[in-house]
Amino acid sequence: MDAVRPVFYVSDGTGITAETIGHSLLTQFSGLRFSTDRLPFVDSADKARDAARRIRSAGEAVGLRPVVVNSCVDPELNRLLAESGALMLDIFAPFIAPLEEELGQVRNAHIGRAHGIVDFDIYHRRINAMNYALAHDDGVKPDYSEADLILVAVSRAGKTPTCVYLALHHGVRAANYPLTPEDLESERLPAILRQYRSKLFGLTIDPVRLHQIRQERRPDSRYAQLDTCRREVAQAEAMLRREGVEMLSTTHASIEEIASRVMEHLGINREMY
Amino acid sequence: MDAVRPVFYVSDGTGITAETIGHSLLTQFSGLRFSTDRLPFVDSADKARDAARRIRSAGEAVGLRPVVVNSCVDPELNRLLAESGALMLDIFAPFIAPLEEELGQVRNAHIGRAHGIVDFDIYHRRINAMNYALAHDDGVKPDYSEADLILVAVSRAGKTPTCVYLALHHGVRAANYPLTPEDLESERLPAILRQYRSKLFGLTIDPVRLHQIRQERRPDSRYAQLDTCRREVAQAEAMLRREGVEMLSTTHASIEEIASRVMEHLGINREMY
């Protein structure tokens, strides 16, 4: 068994940027094992010294040099962290010089610690969008006039997590409409959705996977039976295809990928928060 | 008025990694205006050529060289994108060589496109945690035995978005308990929470800000009055302090920062999804 190499995401803020890029980098190496730790809010010399000690010990404990993916901007903190002996990957450093040259300005590390500044407007938009998603989840209160988009699918195909993700990360007002057995029998788009065609996006899913998910929710119910799942998915796909509603299978897609593809198809361009 | 420089986040996947680091970089330059566009799923020569044309036109339209923050791994696609004439910032390139040397392995770009691989276990954990957060939102169904943590605060102090974020991004089962006027009058931790002291974390908020938020939800209600907000916040803070529950103000914190600080304080270490 190979040893597990310690990886630390170190930041003077939340460490989300460091962890995001660090995770992307590590997945490009196969067959190796990593243990990952987040060390957020390292914003003083004392904390940097503590972090360096912890990183060094973790490396000594397994006999492998640790990797530090680091987004601290203060050079003094970075110097203290480097005393850990780890491989230091500073995720901002390589891009600062070319950006400074192109933009004709020296960066000011203090003005924009990622995720550190809070814009009340943005906070508001996220929260309002999330409240909207929760209020319009599973067709409970179907007023779609304010929706940016409406996800249409059978129950448990991935609508709710996608809507919540879209709200939290893009401030998108995402509603969802669960296709009921009655809708599916009718073979037509439910009346309430017809006036919002340009906002619709369909999700589908492998019936076996759907069966597993429903089985966990309501074990051995008619709702969870493989036959029911097969029939509902076939009916939903046929209906959405006939009505010309774009569709995506969630079976092998992450929530991020589903959200990204939905926005791309509907031409919704929002910054990520 | 300065011109608005076009910035593109280009990726063969969702582009989340590129946008995360690109956004962090741009916030380090002040007084400049950027327009940002996400170009996800650029995974063929044709799409790369289309993207390059679009990037070039955007630059020509405003007379400024565009910036491309790029996470495509195929060198041929990168070459085509560079024909846009933009400043190309490849977010993986600077780190690959040092990692390859340290890990003794050549990276395999295809195995790990960030957010491209879907692990059913992870998907499950996220969805289950989110269902948990929604089911345990605002004390509707208070069984906290399975909670990883419980956020305690007055209504509208930021509990729900934090819980949903913790679920989606870390698979953490985060419940929340809204302090009612009765709880606040009693001056003691509600009985239902006492056995879970080690899972508790308090949120507080500036009363003026709380008043604004509540005002939007129930305009001119007693609930939204500034006096009510002032009293509730003072009572909640006094009670949590007396009971020794750690507390954080959400007034100037992003959802990411609140989540990160809560996890750090409670010693919860989970990877980010």
XYZ file of C-alpha atoms in Angstrom:
546
model
C 0.000 0.000 0.000
C 1.405 3.387 -0.987
C 1.706 6.035 1.677
C -0.851 8.819 1.756
C 0.690 12.172 0.877
C -0.593 15.121 2.918
C -1.986 18.064 0.956
C -2.911 21.351 2.628
C -5.088 24.098 1.208
C -3.843 27.218 2.967
C -5.417 30.626 2.708
C -5.771 33.976 4.447
C -9.488 33.676 3.601
C -11.818 30.683 3.266
C -9.421 28.687 1.100
C -12.113 27.912 -1.455
C -10.053 29.118 -4.413
C -7.012 27.148 -3.259
C -9.064 24.014 -2.690
C -10.862 24.326 -6.035
C -7.680 24.511 -8.094
C -5.791 22.100 -5.852
C -8.495 19.482 -6.241
C -8.480 19.950 -10.023
C -4.699 19.489 -10.096
C -4.650 16.362 -7.924
C -7.289 14.606 -10.033
C -4.844 14.774 -12.957
C -2.571 12.266 -11.199
C -3.793 8.729 -10.883
C -3.112 5.883 -8.503
C -1.772 8.149 -5.763
C -3.386 8.697 -2.393
C -3.699 12.096 -0.776
C -5.069 13.285 2.546
C -6.381 16.809 2.295
C -6.733 19.459 4.980
C -8.025 22.989 4.761
C -6.212 25.655 6.797
C -8.373 28.763 6.331
C -7.969 32.260 7.810
C -4.178 32.060 8.151
C -3.825 35.818 8.427
C -1.076 36.395 11.031
C 2.530 35.355 11.553
C 1.532 33.201 14.519
C -1.063 31.310 12.528
C 1.391 30.855 9.648
C 4.011 29.422 12.048
C 1.411 27.056 13.538
C 0.334 25.993 10.064
C 3.964 25.375 9.014
C 4.551 23.194 12.077
C 1.431 21.188 11.408
C 2.345 20.713 7.739
C 5.889 19.628 8.597
C 4.671 17.071 11.184
C 2.157 15.609 8.756
C 4.939 15.060 6.226
C 7.287 13.550 8.809
C 4.573 11.204 10.047
C 4.213 9.534 6.640
C 7.706 10.122 5.267
C 6.475 12.084 2.243
C 6.944 15.735 1.391
C 3.627 17.544 1.832
C 2.063 19.666 -0.902
C 0.750 23.129 -0.002
C -1.708 24.821 -2.337
C -1.594 28.357 -1.090
C -3.536 31.546 -1.712
C -2.075 33.816 0.995
C -1.011 37.109 -0.509
C 1.327 38.456 2.182
C 4.930 37.484 1.220
C 5.948 37.270 4.883
C 3.229 34.681 5.591
C 4.303 32.742 2.516
C 7.913 32.740 3.729
C 6.816 31.332 7.105
C 4.656 28.679 5.443
C 7.552 27.614 3.205
C 9.525 26.723 6.343
C 7.311 23.648 6.506
C 9.523 22.165 3.783
C 6.475 21.408 1.652
C 6.196 21.787 -2.110
C 4.634 25.244 -2.265
C 2.174 25.969 -5.056
C 1.111 29.604 -4.929
C -2.018 29.775 -7.034
C -1.933 33.529 -7.717
C 1.798 34.179 -8.211
C 2.197 33.053 -11.838
C -0.625 35.277 -13.083
C 0.034 38.522 -11.257
C 2.947 39.765 -13.408
C 1.218 39.264 -16.792
C -1.993 40.810 -15.459
C -0.161 43.784 -13.962
C 1.532 44.402 -17.276
C -1.655 44.041 -19.319
C -3.803 46.126 -16.987
C -1.119 48.739 -16.354
C -1.627 48.561 -12.622
C 0.072 46.972 -9.636
C -2.249 44.580 -7.857
C -3.499 45.515 -4.450
C -3.680 42.291 -2.534
C -5.764 43.788 0.218
C -8.708 45.069 -1.712
C -9.991 41.807 -2.965
C -9.456 38.773 -0.869
C -11.676 36.326 -2.672
C -14.900 35.648 -0.820
C -13.808 38.204 1.714
C -15.667 41.231 0.505
C -19.379 41.075 0.978
C -21.597 42.921 -1.338
C -25.061 43.250 0.225
C -26.642 43.281 -3.236
C -25.040 39.982 -4.131
C -25.922 38.461 -0.773
C -29.480 39.579 -1.297
C -29.694 38.182 -4.791
C -28.382 34.800 -3.625
C -30.735 34.626 -0.679
C -33.745 35.777 -2.650
C -32.983 33.280 -5.397
C -32.643 30.521 -2.828
C -35.883 31.440 -1.122
C -37.470 31.403 -4.563
C -36.059 27.954 -5.333
C -37.278 26.542 -2.025
C -40.724 28.129 -2.411
C -41.032 26.779 -5.965
C -39.681 23.335 -5.246
C -41.748 20.410 -6.439
C -44.615 22.496 -7.757
C -45.823 23.477 -4.301
C -46.680 27.054 -5.212
C -46.513 27.226 -8.956
C -46.240 30.883 -9.971
C -43.582 30.758 -12.619
C -43.868 34.314 -13.919
C -40.713 35.409 -12.076
C -38.696 32.278 -12.838
C -35.490 32.548 -14.863
C -35.922 28.895 -15.723
C -38.077 25.876 -14.880
C -36.641 22.366 -14.648
C -39.075 19.652 -15.692
C -38.589 16.015 -14.719
C -40.029 13.035 -12.913
C -39.605 12.897 -9.139
C -35.979 12.408 -7.888
C -34.252 13.083 -11.197
C -32.101 15.868 -9.725
C -34.253 18.998 -9.957
C -34.001 20.316 -6.389
C -30.207 20.212 -5.946
C -29.745 21.807 -9.351
C -32.190 24.610 -8.526
C -30.567 25.287 -5.158
C -27.104 25.274 -6.731
C -28.209 27.718 -9.449
C -29.664 30.016 -6.808
C -26.686 29.946 -4.447
C -23.992 30.253 -7.091
C -25.535 32.329 -9.791
C -28.502 34.066 -8.168
C -30.703 32.398 -10.795
C -34.383 31.994 -9.924
C -34.818 28.339 -10.742
C -38.210 26.720 -10.256
C -38.996 23.113 -10.862
C -41.993 21.156 -12.011
C -42.283 17.467 -11.090
C -44.075 15.450 -13.763
C -46.861 13.495 -12.081
C -48.175 10.136 -13.331
C -51.230 12.068 -14.614
C -49.063 14.468 -16.614
C -47.195 11.528 -18.074
C -50.378 9.705 -19.110
C -51.662 12.816 -20.863
C -48.564 12.790 -23.096
C -48.689 16.581 -23.352
C -46.856 19.349 -21.601
C -48.881 20.333 -18.509
C -51.036 23.393 -19.220
C -49.326 25.493 -16.549
C -45.976 25.153 -18.345
C -47.082 25.964 -21.874
C -46.776 29.729 -21.597
C -43.202 29.390 -20.318
C -41.708 27.239 -23.099
C -38.605 29.415 -23.454
C -37.769 28.853 -19.776
C -38.128 25.063 -19.782
C -35.338 22.522 -19.509
C -35.880 18.783 -19.008
C -33.857 16.420 -16.857
C -33.855 12.700 -17.348
C -32.068 9.818 -15.618
C -31.249 6.173 -16.058
C -34.256 4.190 -14.712
C -32.074 1.781 -12.729
C -30.372 4.696 -10.998
C -33.758 6.343 -10.361
C -34.987 3.086 -8.856
C -32.000 3.065 -6.452
C -32.615 6.654 -5.398
C -36.365 6.185 -4.868
C -35.772 2.883 -3.109
C -33.794 4.760 -0.469
C -36.547 7.289 -0.038
C -39.553 4.992 0.033
C -38.332 1.393 0.194
C -40.410 -1.197 -1.639
C -43.082 1.278 -2.660
C -44.826 1.210 -6.005
C -43.190 4.597 -6.575
C -39.730 3.036 -6.267
C -40.349 -0.110 -8.354
C -38.028 -0.528 -11.320
C -41.045 -0.975 -13.608
C -42.538 2.317 -12.457
C -39.213 4.092 -12.979
C -38.802 2.595 -16.469
C -42.301 3.640 -17.501
C -42.118 7.161 -16.072
C -38.726 7.894 -17.623
C -39.819 6.574 -21.038
C -43.028 8.619 -20.919
C -41.236 11.775 -19.783
C -38.547 11.493 -22.456
C -41.148 10.884 -25.171
C -43.219 13.854 -24.064
C -40.302 16.279 -23.743
C -38.944 15.198 -27.121
C -42.349 15.628 -28.767
C -42.738 19.081 -27.201
C -39.228 20.118 -28.223
C -37.930 20.676 -24.696
C -34.128 20.297 -24.417
C -33.158 17.440 -22.128
C -30.072 16.286 -20.220
C -29.406 13.038 -18.405
C -28.270 13.566 -14.823
C -27.041 9.980 -14.397
C -23.361 10.693 -14.990
C -23.341 14.449 -14.442
C -22.360 16.409 -11.374
C -24.668 19.107 -10.042
C -22.165 21.686 -11.316
C -22.220 20.236 -14.817
C -26.016 20.056 -14.977
C -26.277 23.676 -13.796
C -23.654 24.813 -16.283
C -25.315 23.070 -19.232
C -28.768 24.381 -18.352
C -27.511 27.968 -18.183
C -25.578 27.556 -21.423
C -28.605 26.187 -23.287
C -30.993 28.853 -22.019
C -28.443 31.608 -22.678
C -28.306 32.700 -19.050
C -24.968 34.376 -18.317
C -24.395 35.187 -14.680
C -21.247 35.557 -12.695
C -20.467 32.917 -10.183
C -20.568 34.051 -6.553
C -15.663 56.489 -18.347
C -13.118 53.698 -18.810
C -13.856 50.981 -21.341
C -14.978 47.595 -20.075
C -12.389 44.902 -20.690
C -13.785 41.530 -21.734
C -12.751 38.520 -19.648
C -13.576 34.951 -20.675
C -13.512 31.872 -18.489
C -12.845 29.053 -20.948
C -12.898 25.385 -20.090
C -13.324 21.916 -21.539
C -15.579 21.267 -18.520
C -17.877 23.503 -16.513
C -15.317 26.286 -16.145
C -15.896 26.570 -12.406
C -12.204 26.261 -11.545
C -11.259 28.872 -14.157
C -13.961 31.257 -12.976
C -13.093 30.787 -9.306
C -9.434 31.684 -9.737
C -10.126 34.298 -12.427
C -12.565 36.093 -10.158
C -10.049 36.022 -7.293
C -7.381 37.504 -9.572
C -9.567 40.299 -10.952
C -10.634 41.451 -7.495
C -6.975 42.260 -6.801
C -7.113 45.121 -9.330
C -9.184 48.137 -8.447
C -10.973 50.801 -10.421
C -11.107 48.740 -13.622
C -14.243 47.449 -15.254
C -14.554 43.938 -16.640
C -17.307 42.098 -18.473
C -17.133 38.379 -17.804
C -18.355 35.463 -19.902
C -18.193 31.763 -19.271
C -17.410 29.518 -22.242
C -17.836 25.997 -20.855
C -17.510 22.613 -22.585
C -15.003 23.803 -25.211
C -13.892 20.283 -26.038
C -13.379 20.229 -29.811
C -11.372 22.170 -32.397
C -14.559 23.663 -33.836
C -15.717 24.946 -30.478
C -12.248 26.343 -29.768
C -12.250 28.201 -33.106
C -15.732 29.598 -32.382
C -14.612 30.660 -28.925
C -11.485 32.355 -30.338
C -13.593 34.314 -32.853
C -15.986 35.423 -30.146
C -13.151 36.491 -27.855
C -11.404 38.413 -30.661
C -14.630 40.263 -31.623
C -15.331 41.219 -28.021
C -11.871 42.753 -27.772
C -12.201 44.591 -31.086
C -15.605 45.964 -30.113
C -14.180 47.794 -27.096
C -10.624 48.331 -28.282
C -9.072 46.448 -25.360
C -7.189 43.162 -25.366
C -9.373 40.474 -23.792
C -8.203 38.285 -20.924
C -8.771 34.531 -21.137
C -8.617 32.463 -17.967
C -8.343 28.981 -19.339
C -8.489 25.455 -17.963
C -8.506 23.419 -21.196
C -5.872 20.722 -21.023
C -5.494 19.804 -24.719
C -2.526 21.815 -26.118
C -4.154 21.947 -29.584
C -7.296 23.593 -28.165
C -5.107 26.039 -26.259
C -3.256 26.932 -29.465
C -6.566 27.633 -31.243
C -7.816 29.741 -28.338
C -4.604 31.773 -28.343
C -5.391 32.869 -31.913
C -7.950 35.181 -30.334
C -5.042 37.467 -29.494
C -6.123 37.581 -25.834
C -3.855 37.526 -22.812
C -3.944 33.801 -22.061
C -3.779 32.716 -18.426
C -3.622 28.926 -18.229
C -4.532 28.105 -14.657
C -2.994 24.616 -14.554
C 0.208 25.066 -16.580
C 2.474 26.625 -13.918
C 1.809 23.842 -11.417
C 2.043 20.737 -13.563
C 5.856 20.549 -13.864
C 6.581 20.909 -10.116
C 3.830 18.412 -9.276
C 5.050 15.911 -11.876
C 8.541 16.116 -10.448
C 7.405 15.803 -6.826
C 4.945 12.974 -7.492
C 7.220 11.142 -9.929
C 4.439 10.807 -12.465
C 3.355 12.510 -15.683
C -0.112 13.985 -15.355
C -2.897 12.388 -17.308
C -5.120 15.243 -18.343
C -7.982 12.987 -19.307
C -8.576 11.172 -16.075
C -9.544 14.064 -13.964
C -11.353 16.905 -15.611
C -12.520 18.808 -12.601
C -16.209 18.354 -11.928
C -16.315 15.896 -14.807
C -16.051 12.646 -12.937
C -19.126 11.740 -11.002
C -18.807 9.593 -7.996
C -22.227 8.203 -7.059
C -21.196 8.078 -3.412
C -20.361 11.755 -3.399
C -23.536 12.660 -5.279
C -25.481 10.676 -2.744
C -23.813 12.298 0.215
C -24.511 15.771 -1.165
C -28.134 15.021 -1.940
C -28.766 13.298 1.363
C -27.153 16.163 3.240
C -29.272 18.648 1.306
C -32.454 16.727 1.964
C -31.447 16.683 5.608
C -30.867 20.440 5.655
C -34.234 21.134 4.016
C -36.068 18.731 6.321
C -34.429 20.286 9.389
C -34.838 23.875 8.321
C -36.370 26.244 10.830
C -37.073 23.591 13.425
C -39.884 21.995 11.426
C -38.969 18.433 12.346
C -36.443 18.671 15.102
C -34.599 15.355 15.366
C -31.017 16.447 15.742
C -29.442 13.093 16.580
C -27.998 12.714 13.057
C -26.898 16.338 12.694
C -23.222 17.140 12.203
C -23.984 20.609 13.485
C -26.895 22.843 14.491
C -26.953 26.568 13.758
C -28.806 28.615 16.365
C -30.059 32.132 15.651
C -33.046 34.412 15.473
C -35.146 34.293 12.310
C -33.421 35.597 9.113
C -29.908 35.750 10.502
C -28.502 33.521 7.733
C -29.088 29.964 8.969
C -30.778 28.407 5.940
C -28.342 29.480 3.199
C -25.416 28.424 5.382
C -26.956 24.997 6.019
C -27.718 24.451 2.334
C -24.213 25.554 1.364
C -22.639 23.190 3.914
C -24.735 20.333 2.566
C -24.075 20.964 -1.130
C -20.370 21.676 -0.816
C -19.223 19.522 2.034
C -21.923 16.906 2.502
C -22.334 18.170 6.051
C -25.667 17.499 7.748
C -26.474 20.936 9.027
C -29.685 21.532 10.942
C -30.855 24.825 12.262
C -32.842 26.026 15.214
C -34.642 29.379 15.056
C -34.796 31.093 18.425
C -38.413 32.044 19.066
C -39.505 35.024 21.184
C -40.398 32.493 23.922
C -36.910 30.963 23.852
C -35.438 34.439 24.101
C -37.593 35.430 27.065
C -36.587 32.264 28.942
C -32.917 33.351 28.721
C -31.812 29.709 28.615
C -30.828 27.370 25.830
C -33.997 25.588 24.634
C -34.285 22.143 26.232
C -34.159 20.334 22.904
C -30.677 21.735 22.210
C -29.038 21.010 25.571
C -27.956 17.462 24.793
C -26.253 18.633 21.577
C -24.006 21.354 22.996
C -20.933 20.161 21.099
C -22.772 20.575 17.784
C -24.058 24.095 18.388
C -22.901 27.252 16.661
C -24.630 30.628 16.987
C -25.150 33.222 14.285
C -25.845 36.844 15.003
C -26.427 39.894 12.857
C -26.527 43.669 13.024
C -30.101 44.613 14.082
C -30.397 47.311 11.400
C -29.473 44.799 8.714
C -31.892 42.261 10.202
C -34.607 44.895 10.134
C -33.962 45.479 6.398
C -34.110 41.763 5.618
C -37.285 41.164 7.628
C -38.842 44.297 6.206
C -38.577 42.769 2.745
C -40.152 39.558 3.895
C -43.031 40.956 5.971
C -43.195 44.700 5.405
C -44.248 46.810 8.384
C -44.891 43.822 10.616
C -44.093 43.761 14.317
C -41.603 41.001 13.389
C -39.707 43.406 11.125
C -39.677 46.455 13.416
C -36.257 47.765 14.289
C -37.131 47.617 17.990
C -38.056 43.953 17.720
C -34.827 43.186 15.860
C -32.738 45.079 18.435
C -34.355 43.256 21.348
C -34.166 39.783 19.785
C -30.525 40.146 18.776
C -29.528 41.458 22.220
C -31.385 38.623 23.950
C -29.932 35.972 21.632
C -26.381 37.237 22.039
C -26.735 37.391 25.829
C -28.127 33.877 25.980
C -25.539 32.305 23.667
C -22.725 34.053 25.524
C -24.053 32.873 28.892
C -24.377 29.306 27.583
C -20.891 29.352 26.073
C -22.025 28.831 22.475
C -19.525 30.199 19.896
C -21.041 32.967 17.805
C -20.312 34.717 14.509
C -21.850 37.815 13.006
C -23.125 37.266 9.467
C -23.474 40.983 8.726
C -20.220 41.346 6.806
C -19.536 37.694 5.998
C -20.227 35.780 2.805
C -22.021 32.443 2.980
C -18.695 30.768 2.135
C -16.935 32.490 5.009
C -19.638 31.664 7.539
C -19.592 28.005 6.443
C -15.817 27.860 6.598
C -15.634 29.393 10.075
C -18.354 27.111 11.447
C -16.561 24.007 10.170
C -13.229 25.233 11.490
C -14.612 25.918 14.960
C -16.433 22.589 15.250
C -13.426 20.700 13.875
C -15.309 19.335 10.880
C -12.887 18.567 8.051
C -14.541 17.573 4.805
C -13.401 17.873 1.249
C -15.134 20.372 -0.922
C -17.192 18.889 -3.737
